[in-house]
Amino acid sequence: MMAGNWKMYKTPAETKAFFEAFKPLTESAANRDIVICPPFPNLHAAVSETEGTNIGVGAQNLYWGKEGAVTGEVSGHMLQAIGCQYVIIAHSERRQYFGENEADVVRKVKAALEYGLTPIVCVGERLEEREGGGTEAVLGEQFDGGIAPLTAEEFAKIVIAYEPVWAIGTGKTATPKMAADAHRFIRGKVSGKFGAEAGASTRILYGGSVKPDNVKNLMAEEEIDGALVGGASLDPASFAAVVNF
Ligand code: PEP
């Protein structure tokens, strides 16, 4: 799976222009799932531009609950109704700026699944945690608090994205070995909780400064099942080069 996270970039007109350029470049990429996650106001344009293509559309966040007096929030029910198929949950920017925690992750994943959305659940350590030797402890806590409480049936429908925070938007990519080691650790946690088969089959994406010139080496690692791409997903040619690596 190659997923693009547009963060807070692009208008609906820019979204349309992106897909006009992007679609012809990726129409033969049949053996992978391509996903674009634009900001909420662009979802409608993205869904209509990708109709009948191999490209799925996702949101970058959701609120649990179907509807209610929750000013400023968007529900899974609304995302499903507009044609979204995916939703990113607990991106590090949401953890950092909006205080999202593991209890939120569980609530959001369950809400996404209730409305037929595939959650892409982000985990990852900060620089000081890596430098202090705490990477596995952090990943373990995020897994235990945010993912382990799911049922096996729920877990089978999620995608995990390992995104070391120090590599997001910084141009510093984890080496393929660093990423593979983290993925192996997460996979071990999955096997411990949900069984060996779940551990082997769960999709774990790597995210953090993935670009056309480093994607091939990262994807050469058996542990890495795809990428969650921020900056390089904003330009059609560059994201197509990542998708078609
Ligand atoms: C992201 O936003 O999830 C991300 C990985 O960003 P970038 O590719 O720009 O580091």
CSV table of C-alpha atoms and ligand atoms in Angstrom, one decimal:
chain,number,residue,atom,x,y,z
A,1,MET,CA,0.0,0.0,0.0
A,2,MET,CA,1.2,3.4,-0.9
A,3,ALA,CA,-0.7,6.1,1.0
A,4,GLY,CA,-0.3,9.9,0.6
A,5,ASN,CA,-1.0,12.2,3.6
A,6,TRP,CA,-1.6,15.7,2.3
A,7,LYS,CA,-1.9,17.2,5.7
A,8,MET,CA,-3.2,20.8,5.5
A,9,TYR,CA,-2.4,21.4,1.9
A,10,LYS,CA,-4.4,22.0,-1.3
A,11,THR,CA,-7.8,23.4,-2.3
A,12,PRO,CA,-10.5,21.4,-4.2
A,13,ALA,CA,-9.3,23.0,-7.5
A,14,GLU,CA,-5.7,21.9,-6.7
A,15,THR,CA,-7.0,18.5,-5.8
A,16,LYS,CA,-8.7,18.1,-9.2
A,17,ALA,CA,-5.5,19.3,-10.9
A,18,PHE,CA,-3.4,16.7,-8.9
A,19,PHE,CA,-5.6,13.8,-10.0
A,20,GLU,CA,-5.7,14.9,-13.6
A,21,ALA,CA,-1.9,14.6,-13.7
A,22,PHE,CA,-1.6,11.6,-11.3
A,23,LYS,CA,-4.1,9.2,-12.7
A,24,PRO,CA,-2.4,8.5,-16.0
A,25,LEU,CA,0.9,7.9,-14.2
A,26,THR,CA,-0.4,5.2,-12.0
A,27,GLU,CA,-3.2,3.4,-14.0
A,28,SER,CA,-1.0,0.4,-14.6
A,29,ALA,CA,0.0,0.0,-10.9
A,30,ALA,CA,-2.4,-2.9,-10.4
A,31,ASN,CA,-0.6,-4.9,-7.7
A,32,ARG,CA,-0.7,-2.3,-5.0
A,33,ASP,CA,-3.2,-0.2,-3.1
A,34,ILE,CA,-2.9,3.5,-3.7
A,35,VAL,CA,-4.5,5.9,-1.2
A,36,ILE,CA,-4.7,9.7,-1.0
A,37,CYS,CA,-5.7,11.4,2.2
A,38,PRO,CA,-6.6,15.0,1.6
A,39,PRO,CA,-8.0,17.5,4.1
A,40,PHE,CA,-11.8,17.3,4.7
A,41,PRO,CA,-12.9,20.0,2.2
A,42,ASN,CA,-11.2,18.2,-0.6
A,43,LEU,CA,-12.7,14.7,0.0
A,44,HIS,CA,-15.6,15.2,-2.3
A,45,ALA,CA,-13.3,16.3,-5.2
A,46,ALA,CA,-10.9,13.5,-4.5
A,47,VAL,CA,-13.7,10.9,-4.5
A,48,SER,CA,-15.3,12.1,-7.7
A,49,GLU,CA,-11.9,12.3,-9.4
A,50,THR,CA,-10.9,8.8,-8.5
A,51,GLU,CA,-14.2,7.1,-9.3
A,52,GLY,CA,-13.6,4.0,-11.4
A,53,THR,CA,-9.8,4.1,-10.8
A,54,ASN,CA,-7.5,2.0,-8.6
A,55,ILE,CA,-7.0,4.9,-6.2
A,56,GLY,CA,-8.8,5.0,-2.8
A,57,VAL,CA,-9.5,8.1,-0.7
A,58,GLY,CA,-9.0,8.5,3.0
A,59,ALA,CA,-9.5,11.2,5.7
A,60,GLN,CA,-6.8,12.3,8.1
A,61,ASN,CA,-8.9,12.0,11.2
A,62,LEU,CA,-12.4,11.2,12.5
A,63,TYR,CA,-14.4,11.5,15.6
A,64,TRP,CA,-16.1,8.6,17.3
A,65,GLY,CA,-19.9,8.7,17.4
A,66,LYS,CA,-22.3,9.0,14.5
A,67,GLU,CA,-23.5,12.6,15.0
A,68,GLY,CA,-24.0,15.0,17.8
A,69,ALA,CA,-23.1,18.3,19.5
A,70,VAL,CA,-19.4,18.0,18.9
A,71,THR,CA,-18.4,21.3,17.2
A,72,GLY,CA,-15.7,21.1,14.6
A,73,GLU,CA,-15.6,17.3,14.3
A,74,VAL,CA,-16.4,14.8,11.5
A,75,SER,CA,-17.7,11.3,12.0
A,76,GLY,CA,-17.0,8.0,10.3
A,77,HIS,CA,-20.6,8.0,9.2
A,78,MET,CA,-20.0,11.2,7.3
A,79,LEU,CA,-16.8,10.0,5.8
A,80,GLN,CA,-18.4,6.8,4.6
A,81,ALA,CA,-21.3,8.7,3.1
A,82,ILE,CA,-19.0,10.9,1.1
A,83,GLY,CA,-17.2,7.8,-0.3
A,84,CYS,CA,-14.1,7.5,1.8
A,85,GLN,CA,-12.5,4.1,2.3
A,86,TYR,CA,-9.7,4.8,4.6
A,87,VAL,CA,-8.8,7.1,7.6
A,88,ILE,CA,-5.5,7.9,9.2
A,89,ILE,CA,-5.6,7.6,13.0
A,90,ALA,CA,-3.2,9.1,15.6
A,91,HIS,CA,-0.7,10.6,13.2
A,92,SER,CA,2.1,12.0,15.3
A,93,GLU,CA,1.0,15.6,14.5
A,94,ARG,CA,-2.4,14.8,16.1
A,95,ARG,CA,-0.7,13.2,19.1
A,96,GLN,CA,1.6,16.2,19.4
A,97,TYR,CA,-0.7,19.2,18.7
A,98,PHE,CA,-4.1,17.8,19.8
A,99,GLY,CA,-3.1,15.5,22.6
A,100,GLU,CA,-4.5,12.3,21.1
A,101,ASN,CA,-3.7,9.3,23.2
A,102,GLU,CA,-4.1,5.5,23.1
A,103,ALA,CA,-7.6,5.6,24.5
A,104,ASP,CA,-8.6,7.9,21.6
A,105,VAL,CA,-6.9,5.5,19.1
A,106,VAL,CA,-9.1,2.6,20.3
A,107,ARG,CA,-12.3,4.7,20.1
A,108,LYS,CA,-11.4,6.0,16.7
A,109,VAL,CA,-10.4,2.7,15.2
A,110,LYS,CA,-13.7,1.1,16.4
A,111,ALA,CA,-15.7,4.1,15.0
A,112,ALA,CA,-13.8,3.8,11.7
A,113,LEU,CA,-14.5,0.1,11.4
A,114,GLU,CA,-18.2,0.5,12.4
A,115,TYR,CA,-18.5,2.7,9.2
A,116,GLY,CA,-16.6,0.4,6.9
A,117,LEU,CA,-13.4,2.5,6.8
A,118,THR,CA,-9.9,1.0,6.9
A,119,PRO,CA,-7.9,2.6,9.7
A,120,ILE,CA,-4.3,3.4,9.1
A,121,VAL,CA,-3.0,3.6,12.7
A,122,CYS,CA,0.2,5.5,13.2
A,123,VAL,CA,2.8,4.6,15.9
A,124,GLY,CA,6.4,5.9,16.3
A,125,GLU,CA,9.0,7.3,18.7
A,126,ARG,CA,10.3,10.8,19.1
A,127,LEU,CA,14.0,11.6,18.6
A,128,GLU,CA,14.8,11.8,22.3
A,129,GLU,CA,13.1,8.4,22.8
A,130,ARG,CA,15.2,6.8,20.1
A,131,GLU,CA,18.4,8.4,21.4
A,132,GLY,CA,17.6,7.3,24.9
A,133,GLY,CA,17.2,3.7,23.7
A,134,GLY,CA,13.4,3.8,24.3
A,135,THR,CA,12.1,3.0,20.8
A,136,GLU,CA,10.7,-0.4,21.6
A,137,ALA,CA,9.3,0.7,24.9
A,138,VAL,CA,7.3,3.5,23.1
A,139,LEU,CA,6.2,1.2,20.3
A,140,GLY,CA,5.2,-1.4,22.9
A,141,GLU,CA,3.1,1.2,24.9
A,142,GLN,CA,1.4,2.5,21.8
A,143,PHE,CA,0.6,-1.1,20.7
A,144,ASP,CA,-0.6,-2.2,24.1
A,145,GLY,CA,-2.7,0.9,24.7
A,146,GLY,CA,-4.1,1.6,21.2
A,147,ILE,CA,-4.1,-1.7,19.3
A,148,ALA,CA,-4.1,-4.6,21.7
A,149,PRO,CA,-7.6,-3.8,23.1
A,150,LEU,CA,-9.1,-4.4,19.6
A,151,THR,CA,-10.8,-7.8,19.0
A,152,ALA,CA,-9.0,-10.2,16.6
A,153,GLU,CA,-11.7,-9.5,14.0
A,154,GLU,CA,-11.2,-5.7,14.3
A,155,PHE,CA,-7.4,-6.0,14.2
A,156,ALA,CA,-7.6,-8.0,11.0
A,157,LYS,CA,-9.0,-4.9,9.2
A,158,ILE,CA,-6.4,-2.3,10.2
A,159,VAL,CA,-3.2,-1.2,8.7
A,160,ILE,CA,-0.3,0.0,10.9
A,161,ALA,CA,2.0,2.8,9.9
A,162,TYR,CA,5.4,3.0,11.7
A,163,GLU,CA,6.4,6.6,11.5
A,164,PRO,CA,9.4,7.7,13.6
A,165,VAL,CA,8.6,11.3,14.5
A,166,TRP,CA,12.1,12.5,13.9
A,167,ALA,CA,11.9,11.4,10.3
A,168,ILE,CA,8.6,13.1,9.5
A,169,GLY,CA,9.0,16.2,7.3
A,170,THR,CA,12.7,16.4,8.3
A,171,GLY,CA,14.3,14.8,5.3
A,172,LYS,CA,15.9,12.3,7.7
A,173,THR,CA,14.8,8.8,6.7
A,174,ALA,CA,15.2,5.8,8.9
A,175,THR,CA,17.6,3.5,7.3
A,176,PRO,CA,15.9,0.4,5.8
A,177,LYS,CA,17.4,-1.6,8.7
A,178,MET,CA,16.1,0.7,11.4
A,179,ALA,CA,12.7,0.6,9.8
A,180,ALA,CA,12.8,-3.2,9.4
A,181,ASP,CA,13.8,-3.7,13.0
A,182,ALA,CA,10.9,-1.5,14.3
A,183,HIS,CA,8.5,-3.4,12.0
A,184,ARG,CA,9.8,-6.7,13.2
A,185,PHE,CA,9.3,-5.6,16.8
A,186,ILE,CA,5.7,-4.5,16.0
A,187,ARG,CA,5.0,-7.7,14.2
A,188,GLY,CA,6.2,-9.6,17.3
A,189,LYS,CA,3.7,-7.7,19.4
A,190,VAL,CA,1.0,-8.5,16.9
A,191,SER,CA,1.9,-12.2,17.0
A,192,GLY,CA,2.0,-12.2,20.8
A,193,LYS,CA,-1.5,-10.7,21.0
A,194,PHE,CA,-3.4,-11.9,17.9
A,195,GLY,CA,-1.4,-15.0,16.8
A,196,ALA,CA,1.4,-15.9,14.3
A,197,GLU,CA,-0.8,-15.7,11.3
A,198,ALA,CA,-2.0,-12.2,12.1
A,199,GLY,CA,1.7,-11.2,12.7
A,200,ALA,CA,2.7,-12.5,9.3
A,201,SER,CA,-0.2,-11.0,7.4
A,202,THR,CA,-0.7,-7.6,9.0
A,203,ARG,CA,0.4,-4.7,6.7
A,204,ILE,CA,2.9,-2.3,8.3
A,205,LEU,CA,3.8,0.8,6.3
A,206,TYR,CA,6.9,2.9,6.9
A,207,GLY,CA,6.5,6.7,7.0
A,208,GLY,CA,9.1,9.4,7.4
A,209,SER,CA,10.6,11.4,4.5
A,210,VAL,CA,9.9,8.7,1.9
A,211,LYS,CA,10.9,10.0,-1.5
A,212,PRO,CA,11.3,8.7,-5.1
A,213,ASP,CA,15.1,8.2,-4.4
A,214,ASN,CA,14.8,6.2,-1.2
A,215,VAL,CA,11.6,4.2,-1.6
A,216,LYS,CA,13.2,1.3,-3.5
A,217,ASN,CA,15.7,0.5,-0.7
A,218,LEU,CA,13.0,0.8,2.0
A,219,MET,CA,10.6,-1.5,0.1
A,220,ALA,CA,13.4,-4.0,-0.5
A,221,GLU,CA,13.0,-5.0,3.2
A,222,GLU,CA,10.6,-7.9,3.5
A,223,GLU,CA,9.2,-6.4,6.7
A,224,ILE,CA,8.0,-3.2,5.0
A,225,ASP,CA,4.6,-3.5,3.2
A,226,GLY,CA,4.3,0.0,1.9
A,227,ALA,CA,4.7,3.6,2.7
A,228,LEU,CA,2.8,6.5,4.3
A,229,VAL,CA,4.1,9.6,2.5
A,230,GLY,CA,3.7,13.2,3.4
A,231,GLY,CA,5.6,15.9,1.4
A,232,ALA,CA,6.4,13.7,-1.6
A,233,SER,CA,2.7,12.9,-2.1
A,234,LEU,CA,1.8,16.5,-2.9
A,235,ASP,CA,3.3,16.5,-6.3
A,236,PRO,CA,1.8,14.0,-8.9
A,237,ALA,CA,5.0,13.1,-10.5
A,238,SER,CA,6.9,12.5,-7.3
A,239,PHE,CA,4.1,10.5,-5.7
A,240,ALA,CA,3.7,8.5,-8.9
A,241,ALA,CA,7.4,7.7,-8.8
A,242,VAL,CA,7.0,6.5,-5.2
A,243,VAL,CA,4.0,4.3,-6.1
A,244,ASN,CA,5.7,2.9,-9.2
A,245,PHE,CA,9.1,2.3,-7.6
B,1,PEP,C1,3.6,11.9,7.2
B,1,PEP,O1,3.0,13.0,7.2
B,1,PEP,O2,3.0,11.0,7.6
B,1,PEP,C2,4.9,11.8,6.7
B,1,PEP,C3,5.5,10.7,6.7
B,1,PEP,O3,5.5,13.0,6.1
B,1,PEP,P1,6.8,13.1,5.3
B,1,PEP,O4,6.8,12.0,4.2
B,1,PEP,O5,6.8,14.5,4.7
B,1,PEP,O6,8.0,12.9,6.2
